[in-house]
PDB file of C-alpha atoms and ligand atoms in Angstrom:
ATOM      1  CA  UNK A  67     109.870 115.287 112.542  1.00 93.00           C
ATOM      2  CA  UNK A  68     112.901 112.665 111.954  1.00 97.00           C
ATOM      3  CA  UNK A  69     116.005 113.173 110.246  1.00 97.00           C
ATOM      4  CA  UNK A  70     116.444 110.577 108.473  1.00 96.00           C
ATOM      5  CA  UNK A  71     119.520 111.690 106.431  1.00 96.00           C
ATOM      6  CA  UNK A  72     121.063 114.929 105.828  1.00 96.00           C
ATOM      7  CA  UNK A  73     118.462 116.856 104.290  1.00 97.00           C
ATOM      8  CA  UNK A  74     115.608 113.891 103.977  1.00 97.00           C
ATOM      9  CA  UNK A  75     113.097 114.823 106.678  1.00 98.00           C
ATOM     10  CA  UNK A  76     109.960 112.517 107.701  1.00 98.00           C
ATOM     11  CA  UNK A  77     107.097 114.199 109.056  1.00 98.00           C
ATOM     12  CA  UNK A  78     104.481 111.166 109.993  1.00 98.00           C
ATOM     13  CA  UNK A  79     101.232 112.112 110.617  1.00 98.00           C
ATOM     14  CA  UNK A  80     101.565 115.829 108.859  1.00 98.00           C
ATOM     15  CA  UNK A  81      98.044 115.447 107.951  1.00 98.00           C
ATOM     16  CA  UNK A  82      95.400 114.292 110.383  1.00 98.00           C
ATOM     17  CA  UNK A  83      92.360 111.891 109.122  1.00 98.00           C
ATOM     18  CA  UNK A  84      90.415 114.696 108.224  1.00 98.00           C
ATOM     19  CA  UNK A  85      93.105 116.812 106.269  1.00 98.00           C
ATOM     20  CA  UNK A  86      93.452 113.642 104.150  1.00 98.00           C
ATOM     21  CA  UNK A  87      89.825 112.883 103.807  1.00 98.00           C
ATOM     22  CA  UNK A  88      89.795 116.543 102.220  1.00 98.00           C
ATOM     23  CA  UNK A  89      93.067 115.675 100.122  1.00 98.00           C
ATOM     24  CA  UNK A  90      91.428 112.376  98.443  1.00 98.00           C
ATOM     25  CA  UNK A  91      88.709 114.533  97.941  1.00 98.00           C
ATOM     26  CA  UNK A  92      90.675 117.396  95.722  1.00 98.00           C
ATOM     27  CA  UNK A  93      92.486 114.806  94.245  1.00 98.00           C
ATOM     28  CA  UNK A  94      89.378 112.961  93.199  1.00 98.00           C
ATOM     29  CA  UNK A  95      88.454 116.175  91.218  1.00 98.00           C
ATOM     30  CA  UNK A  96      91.618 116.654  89.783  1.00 98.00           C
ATOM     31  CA  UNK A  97      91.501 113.068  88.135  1.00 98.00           C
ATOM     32  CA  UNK A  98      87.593 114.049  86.587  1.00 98.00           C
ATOM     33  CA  UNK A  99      89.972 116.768  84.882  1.00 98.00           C
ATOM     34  CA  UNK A 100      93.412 114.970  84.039  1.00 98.00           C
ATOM     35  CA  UNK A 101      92.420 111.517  84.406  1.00 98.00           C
ATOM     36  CA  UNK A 102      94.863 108.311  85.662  1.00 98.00           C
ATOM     37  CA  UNK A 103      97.333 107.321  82.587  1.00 98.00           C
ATOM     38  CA  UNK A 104      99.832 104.406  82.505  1.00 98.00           C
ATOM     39  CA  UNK A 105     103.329 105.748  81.827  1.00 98.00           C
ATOM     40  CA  UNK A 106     105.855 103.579  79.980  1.00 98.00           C
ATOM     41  CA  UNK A 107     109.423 103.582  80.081  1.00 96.00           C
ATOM     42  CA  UNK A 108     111.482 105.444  77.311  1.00 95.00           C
ATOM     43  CA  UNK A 109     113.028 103.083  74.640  1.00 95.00           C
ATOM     44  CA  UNK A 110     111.366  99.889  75.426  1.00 96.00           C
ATOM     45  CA  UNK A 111     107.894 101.019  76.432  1.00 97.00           C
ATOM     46  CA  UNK A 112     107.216  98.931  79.207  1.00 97.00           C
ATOM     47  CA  UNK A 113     104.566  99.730  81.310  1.00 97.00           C
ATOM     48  CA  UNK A 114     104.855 101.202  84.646  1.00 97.00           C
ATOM     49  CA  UNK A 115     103.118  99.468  87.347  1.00 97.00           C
ATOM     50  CA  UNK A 116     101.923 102.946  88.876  1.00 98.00           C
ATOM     51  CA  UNK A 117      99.239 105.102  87.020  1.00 98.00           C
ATOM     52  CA  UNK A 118      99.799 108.729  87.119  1.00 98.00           C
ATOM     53  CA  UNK A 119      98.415 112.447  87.024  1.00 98.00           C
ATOM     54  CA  UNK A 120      99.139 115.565  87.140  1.00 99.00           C
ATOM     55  CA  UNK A 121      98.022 119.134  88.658  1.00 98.00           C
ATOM     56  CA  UNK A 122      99.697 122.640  88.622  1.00 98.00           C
ATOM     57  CA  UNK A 123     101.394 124.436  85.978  1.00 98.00           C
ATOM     58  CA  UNK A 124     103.533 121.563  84.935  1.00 98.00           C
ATOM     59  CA  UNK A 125     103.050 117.767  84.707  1.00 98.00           C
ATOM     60  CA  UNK A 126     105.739 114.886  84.684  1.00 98.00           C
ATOM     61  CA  UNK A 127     105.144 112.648  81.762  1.00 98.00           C
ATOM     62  CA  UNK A 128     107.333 109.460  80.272  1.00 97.00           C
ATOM     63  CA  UNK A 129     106.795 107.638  77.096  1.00 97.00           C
ATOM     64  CA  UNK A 130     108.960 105.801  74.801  1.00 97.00           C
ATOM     65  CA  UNK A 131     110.143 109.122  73.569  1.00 96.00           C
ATOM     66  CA  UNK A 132     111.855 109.576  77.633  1.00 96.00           C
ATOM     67  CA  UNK A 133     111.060 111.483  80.527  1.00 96.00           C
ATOM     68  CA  UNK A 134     109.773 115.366  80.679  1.00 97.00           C
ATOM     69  CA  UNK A 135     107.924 117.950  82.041  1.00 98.00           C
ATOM     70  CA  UNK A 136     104.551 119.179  80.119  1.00 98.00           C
ATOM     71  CA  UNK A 137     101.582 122.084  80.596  1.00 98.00           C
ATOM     72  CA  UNK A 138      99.484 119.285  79.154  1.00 98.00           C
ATOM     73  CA  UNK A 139      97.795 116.042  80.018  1.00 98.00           C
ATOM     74  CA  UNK A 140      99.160 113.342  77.570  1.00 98.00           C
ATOM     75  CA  UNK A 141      95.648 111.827  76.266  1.00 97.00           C
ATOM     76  CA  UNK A 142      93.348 114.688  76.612  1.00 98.00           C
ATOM     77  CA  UNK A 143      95.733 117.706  75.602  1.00 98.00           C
ATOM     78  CA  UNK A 144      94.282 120.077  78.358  1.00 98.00           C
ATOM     79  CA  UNK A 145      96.524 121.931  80.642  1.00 98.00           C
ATOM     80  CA  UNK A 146      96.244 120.416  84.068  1.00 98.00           C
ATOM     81  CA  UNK A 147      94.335 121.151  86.681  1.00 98.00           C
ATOM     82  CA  UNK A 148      95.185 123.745  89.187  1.00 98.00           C
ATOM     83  CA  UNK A 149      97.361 122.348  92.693  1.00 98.00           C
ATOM     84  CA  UNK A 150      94.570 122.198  95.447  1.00 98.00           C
ATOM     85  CA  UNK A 151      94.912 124.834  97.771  1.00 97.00           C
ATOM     86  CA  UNK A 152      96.471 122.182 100.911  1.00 98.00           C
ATOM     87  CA  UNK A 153      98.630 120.968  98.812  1.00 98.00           C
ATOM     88  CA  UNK A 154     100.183 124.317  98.249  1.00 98.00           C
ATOM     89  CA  UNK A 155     100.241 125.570 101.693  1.00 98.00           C
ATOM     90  CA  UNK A 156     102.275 121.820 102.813  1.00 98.00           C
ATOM     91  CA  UNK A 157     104.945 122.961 100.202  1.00 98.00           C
ATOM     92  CA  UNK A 158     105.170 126.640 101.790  1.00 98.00           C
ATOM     93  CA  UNK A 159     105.176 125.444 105.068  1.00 98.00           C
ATOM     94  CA  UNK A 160     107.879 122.957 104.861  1.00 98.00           C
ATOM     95  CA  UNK A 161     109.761 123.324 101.281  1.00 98.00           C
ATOM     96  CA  UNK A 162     111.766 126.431 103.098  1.00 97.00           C
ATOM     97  CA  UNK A 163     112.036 128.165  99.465  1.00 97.00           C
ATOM     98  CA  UNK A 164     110.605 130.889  98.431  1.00 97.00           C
ATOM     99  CA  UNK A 165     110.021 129.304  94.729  1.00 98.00           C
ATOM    100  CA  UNK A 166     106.860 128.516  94.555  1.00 98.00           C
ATOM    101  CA  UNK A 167     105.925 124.725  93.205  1.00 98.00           C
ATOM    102  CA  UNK A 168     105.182 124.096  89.601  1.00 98.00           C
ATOM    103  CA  UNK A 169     104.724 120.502  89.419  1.00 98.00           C
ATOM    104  CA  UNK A 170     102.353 118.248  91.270  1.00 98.00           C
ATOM    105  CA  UNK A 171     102.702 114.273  90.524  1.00 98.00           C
ATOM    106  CA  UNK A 172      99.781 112.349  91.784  1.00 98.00           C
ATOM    107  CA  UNK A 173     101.048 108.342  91.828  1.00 98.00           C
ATOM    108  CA  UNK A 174      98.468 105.830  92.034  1.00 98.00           C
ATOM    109  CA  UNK A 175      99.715 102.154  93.357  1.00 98.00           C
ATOM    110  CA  UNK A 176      97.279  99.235  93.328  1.00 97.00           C
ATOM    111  CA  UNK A 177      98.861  96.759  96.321  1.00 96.00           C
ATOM    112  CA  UNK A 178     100.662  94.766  93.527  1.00 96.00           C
ATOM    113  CA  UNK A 179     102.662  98.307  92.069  1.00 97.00           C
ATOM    114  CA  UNK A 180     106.059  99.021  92.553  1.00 97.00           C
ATOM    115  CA  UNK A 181     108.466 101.936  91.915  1.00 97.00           C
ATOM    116  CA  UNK A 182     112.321 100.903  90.975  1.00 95.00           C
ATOM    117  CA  UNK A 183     115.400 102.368  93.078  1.00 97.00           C
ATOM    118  CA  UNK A 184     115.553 105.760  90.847  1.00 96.00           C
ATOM    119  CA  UNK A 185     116.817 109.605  91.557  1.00 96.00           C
ATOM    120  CA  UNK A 186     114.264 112.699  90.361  1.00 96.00           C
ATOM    121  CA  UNK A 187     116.952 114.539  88.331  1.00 95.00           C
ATOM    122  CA  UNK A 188     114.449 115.619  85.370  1.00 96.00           C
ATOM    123  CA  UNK A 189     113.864 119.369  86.847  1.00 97.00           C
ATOM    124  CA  UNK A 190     116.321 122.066  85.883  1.00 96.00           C
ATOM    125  CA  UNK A 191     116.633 123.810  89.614  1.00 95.00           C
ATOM    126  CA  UNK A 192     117.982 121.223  92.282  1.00 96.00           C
ATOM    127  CA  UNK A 193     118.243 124.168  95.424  1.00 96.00           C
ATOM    128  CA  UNK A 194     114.332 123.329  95.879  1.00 98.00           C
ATOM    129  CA  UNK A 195     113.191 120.202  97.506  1.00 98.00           C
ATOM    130  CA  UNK A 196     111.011 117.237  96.691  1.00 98.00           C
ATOM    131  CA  UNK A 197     107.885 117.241  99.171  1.00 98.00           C
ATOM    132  CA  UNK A 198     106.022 114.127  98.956  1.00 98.00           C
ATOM    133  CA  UNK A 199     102.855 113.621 100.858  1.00 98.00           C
ATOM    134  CA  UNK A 200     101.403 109.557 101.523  1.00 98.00           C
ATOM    135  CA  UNK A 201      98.091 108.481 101.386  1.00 98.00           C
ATOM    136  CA  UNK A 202      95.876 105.685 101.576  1.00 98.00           C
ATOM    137  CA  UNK A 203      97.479 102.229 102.008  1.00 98.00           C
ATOM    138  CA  UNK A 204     101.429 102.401 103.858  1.00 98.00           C
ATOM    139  CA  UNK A 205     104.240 101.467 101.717  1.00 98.00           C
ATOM    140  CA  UNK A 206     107.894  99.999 101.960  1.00 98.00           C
ATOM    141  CA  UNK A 207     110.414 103.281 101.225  1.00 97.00           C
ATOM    142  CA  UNK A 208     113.759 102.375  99.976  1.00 97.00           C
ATOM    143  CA  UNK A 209     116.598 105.365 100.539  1.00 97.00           C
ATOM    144  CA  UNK A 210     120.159 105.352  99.672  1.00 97.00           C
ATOM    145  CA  UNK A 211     122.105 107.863  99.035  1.00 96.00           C
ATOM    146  CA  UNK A 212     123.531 109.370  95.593  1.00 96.00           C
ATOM    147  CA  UNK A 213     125.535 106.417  93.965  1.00 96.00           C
ATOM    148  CA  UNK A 214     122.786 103.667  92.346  1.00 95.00           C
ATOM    149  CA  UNK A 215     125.218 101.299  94.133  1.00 94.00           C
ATOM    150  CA  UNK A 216     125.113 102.280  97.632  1.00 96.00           C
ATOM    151  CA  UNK A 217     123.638 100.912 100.877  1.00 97.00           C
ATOM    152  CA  UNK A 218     119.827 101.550 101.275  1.00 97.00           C
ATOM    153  CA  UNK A 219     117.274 101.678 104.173  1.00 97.00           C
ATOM    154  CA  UNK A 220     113.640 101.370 104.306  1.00 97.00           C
ATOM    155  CA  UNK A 221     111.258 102.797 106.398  1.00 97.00           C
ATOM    156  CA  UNK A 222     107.288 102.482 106.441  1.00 98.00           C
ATOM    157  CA  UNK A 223     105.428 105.601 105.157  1.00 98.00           C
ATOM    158  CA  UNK A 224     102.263 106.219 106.321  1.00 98.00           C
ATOM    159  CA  UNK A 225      98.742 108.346 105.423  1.00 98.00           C
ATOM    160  CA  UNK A 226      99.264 111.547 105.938  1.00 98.00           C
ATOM    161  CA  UNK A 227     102.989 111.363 106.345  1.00 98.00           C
ATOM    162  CA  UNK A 228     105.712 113.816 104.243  1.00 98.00           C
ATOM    163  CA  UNK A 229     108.849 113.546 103.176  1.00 98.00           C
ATOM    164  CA  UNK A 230     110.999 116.488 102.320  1.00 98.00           C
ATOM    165  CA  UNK A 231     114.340 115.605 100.265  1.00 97.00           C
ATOM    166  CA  UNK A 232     116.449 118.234  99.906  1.00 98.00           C
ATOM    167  CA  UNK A 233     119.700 119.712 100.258  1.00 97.00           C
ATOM    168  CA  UNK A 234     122.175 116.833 100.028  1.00 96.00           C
ATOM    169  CA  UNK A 235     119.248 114.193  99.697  1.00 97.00           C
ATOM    170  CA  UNK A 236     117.882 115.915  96.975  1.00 97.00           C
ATOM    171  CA  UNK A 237     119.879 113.642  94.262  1.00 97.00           C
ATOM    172  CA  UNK A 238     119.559 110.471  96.561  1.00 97.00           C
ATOM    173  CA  UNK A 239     118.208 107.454  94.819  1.00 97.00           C
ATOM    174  CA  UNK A 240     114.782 106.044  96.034  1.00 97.00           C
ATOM    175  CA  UNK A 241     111.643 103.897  95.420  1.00 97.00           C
ATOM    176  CA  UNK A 242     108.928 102.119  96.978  1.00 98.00           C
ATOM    177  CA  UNK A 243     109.196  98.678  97.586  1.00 98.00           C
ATOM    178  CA  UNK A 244     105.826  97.316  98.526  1.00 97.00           C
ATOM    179  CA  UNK A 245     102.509  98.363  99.301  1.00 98.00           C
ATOM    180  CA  UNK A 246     100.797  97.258 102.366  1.00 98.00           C
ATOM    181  CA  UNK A 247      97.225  96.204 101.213  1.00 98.00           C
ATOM    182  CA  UNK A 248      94.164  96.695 103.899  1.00 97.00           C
ATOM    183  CA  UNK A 249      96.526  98.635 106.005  1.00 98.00           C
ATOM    184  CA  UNK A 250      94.295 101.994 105.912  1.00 98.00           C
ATOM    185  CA  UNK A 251      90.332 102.810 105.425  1.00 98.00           C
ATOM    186  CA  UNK A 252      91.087 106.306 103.574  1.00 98.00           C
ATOM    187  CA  UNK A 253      90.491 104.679  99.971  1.00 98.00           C
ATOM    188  CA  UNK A 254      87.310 102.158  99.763  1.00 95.00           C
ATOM    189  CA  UNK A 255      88.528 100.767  97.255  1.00 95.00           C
ATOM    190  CA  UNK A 256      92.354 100.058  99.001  1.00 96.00           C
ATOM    191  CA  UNK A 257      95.564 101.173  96.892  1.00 98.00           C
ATOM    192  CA  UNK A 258      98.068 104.319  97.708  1.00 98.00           C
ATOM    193  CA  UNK A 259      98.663 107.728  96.499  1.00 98.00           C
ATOM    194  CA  UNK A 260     101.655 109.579  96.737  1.00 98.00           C
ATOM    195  CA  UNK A 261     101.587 113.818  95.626  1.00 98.00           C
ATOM    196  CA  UNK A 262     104.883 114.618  94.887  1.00 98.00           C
ATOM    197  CA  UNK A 263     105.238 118.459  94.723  1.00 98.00           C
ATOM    198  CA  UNK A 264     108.491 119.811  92.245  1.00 98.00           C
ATOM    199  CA  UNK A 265     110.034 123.125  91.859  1.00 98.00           C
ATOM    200  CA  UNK A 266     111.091 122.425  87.766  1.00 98.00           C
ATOM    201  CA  UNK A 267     112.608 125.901  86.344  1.00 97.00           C
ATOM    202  CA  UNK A 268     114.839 128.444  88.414  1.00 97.00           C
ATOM    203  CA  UNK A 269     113.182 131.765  89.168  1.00 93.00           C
TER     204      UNK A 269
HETATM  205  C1  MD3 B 300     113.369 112.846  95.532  1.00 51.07           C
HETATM  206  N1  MD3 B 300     107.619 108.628  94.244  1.00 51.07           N
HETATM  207  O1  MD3 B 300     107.356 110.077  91.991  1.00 51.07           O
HETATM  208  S1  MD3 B 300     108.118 109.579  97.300  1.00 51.07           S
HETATM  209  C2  MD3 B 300     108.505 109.797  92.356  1.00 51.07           C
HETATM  210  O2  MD3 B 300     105.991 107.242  96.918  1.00 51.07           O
HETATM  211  C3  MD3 B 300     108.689 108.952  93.558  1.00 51.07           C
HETATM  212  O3  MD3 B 300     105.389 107.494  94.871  1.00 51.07           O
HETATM  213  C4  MD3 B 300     107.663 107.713  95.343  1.00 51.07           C
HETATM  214  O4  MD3 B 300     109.775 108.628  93.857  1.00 51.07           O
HETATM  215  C5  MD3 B 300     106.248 107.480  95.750  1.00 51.07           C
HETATM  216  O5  MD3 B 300     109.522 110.212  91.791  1.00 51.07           O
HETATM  217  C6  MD3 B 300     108.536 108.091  96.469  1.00 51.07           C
HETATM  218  C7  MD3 B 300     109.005 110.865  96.468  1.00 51.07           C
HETATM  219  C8  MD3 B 300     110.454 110.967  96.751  1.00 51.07           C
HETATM  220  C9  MD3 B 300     111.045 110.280  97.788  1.00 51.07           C
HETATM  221  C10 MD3 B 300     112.394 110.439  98.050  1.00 51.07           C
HETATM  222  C11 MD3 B 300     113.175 111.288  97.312  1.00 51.07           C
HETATM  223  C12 MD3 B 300     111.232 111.815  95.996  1.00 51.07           C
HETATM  224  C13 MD3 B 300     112.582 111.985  96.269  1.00 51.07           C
HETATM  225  C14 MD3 B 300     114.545 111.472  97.598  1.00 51.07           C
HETATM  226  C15 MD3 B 300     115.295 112.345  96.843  1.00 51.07           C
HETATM  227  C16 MD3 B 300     114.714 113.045  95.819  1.00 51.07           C
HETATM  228 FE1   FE B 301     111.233 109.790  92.779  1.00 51.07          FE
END
């Protein structure tokens, strides 16, 4: 694992080809249940770029009404799906809480999707980490740290690699640059998918 700032730890190659084979697979089921949607920014409704899902008790959702957390998918009005089981056990063995996760985002990029320089600051409880886990195609990571303003870096995330951002990283602004098309055989069809795993209420 690399520090890459205080609190923001890179773990490449957390999951080997056929932990991630195994992921794509659960997430493929959890999209039968909650499928893709396009989110759109609050006020203007613009859409995003990146198509989105949810699993576990709680699901991120933005519309023109803003940002928030849900129990229910946005078009079907189900609860979401349950977390898959690997995806739970990567949060307990590297979140280093004992609060258990409640939110699961599942981000789809095509190769031409982007995500803007942005902090997660929606949740209510900031002492538990963000644990995002890469697969599929690798993509351009933008970090700074917790002034929009700042000085950034990049590095290149890769399948099967997590990030942890927490403790003083936790508020640090971030987003994803570029997607690397044909870099990776995991997804036929080419694109990326990034889990991002939230702890949203205290205890
Ligand atoms: C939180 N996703 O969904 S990894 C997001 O790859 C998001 O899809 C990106 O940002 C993606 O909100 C980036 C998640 C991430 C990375 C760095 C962070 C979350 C972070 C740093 C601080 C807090
Ligand atoms: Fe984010």
């Amino acid at each position: 694992m690399l520090e890459l700032a205080p609190g923001l730890i890179h773990h490449p190659g957390f999951f080997d080809r056929a932990a991630q084979v195994a992921l794509v697979e659960a997430v493929r089921d959890v999209l039968k249940a909650a499928p893709l949607f396009t989110p759109r920014m609050p006020r203007t409704g613009k859409a995003f770029s990146v198509r989105m899902s949810n699993c576990g008790p709680l699901g991120w959702v933005s519309d023109i009404d803003g940002y928030r957390y849900q129990a229910t998918h946005p078009a079907t009005g189900t609860p979401w799906p349950p977390m898959p089981e690997a995806v739970a056990a990567c949060w307990n063995a590297l979140a280093g809480t004992a609060l258990a996760p409640q939110a699961c985002l599942i981000n789809f990029y095509e190769p031409s999707a982007r995500m803007g320089l942005h902090q997660d600051r929606d949740e209510q409880e900031f002492s538990a980490p963000v644990v995002s886990i890469s697969l599929g195609d690798s993509a351009l990571y933008r970090f700074g740290g917790t002034e929009r303003r700042g000085p950034t870096r990049s590095i290149r995330l890769e399948s099967g690699d997590v990030i942890v951002m927490g403790g003083a990283s936790r508020l640090c602004f971030h987003g994803i640059d570029r997607i690397h098309a044909g870099t990776s055989t995991l997804l036929p069809q080419g694109g990326r998918i990034n889990l991002t795993l939230r702890r949203v209420s205290p205890a």
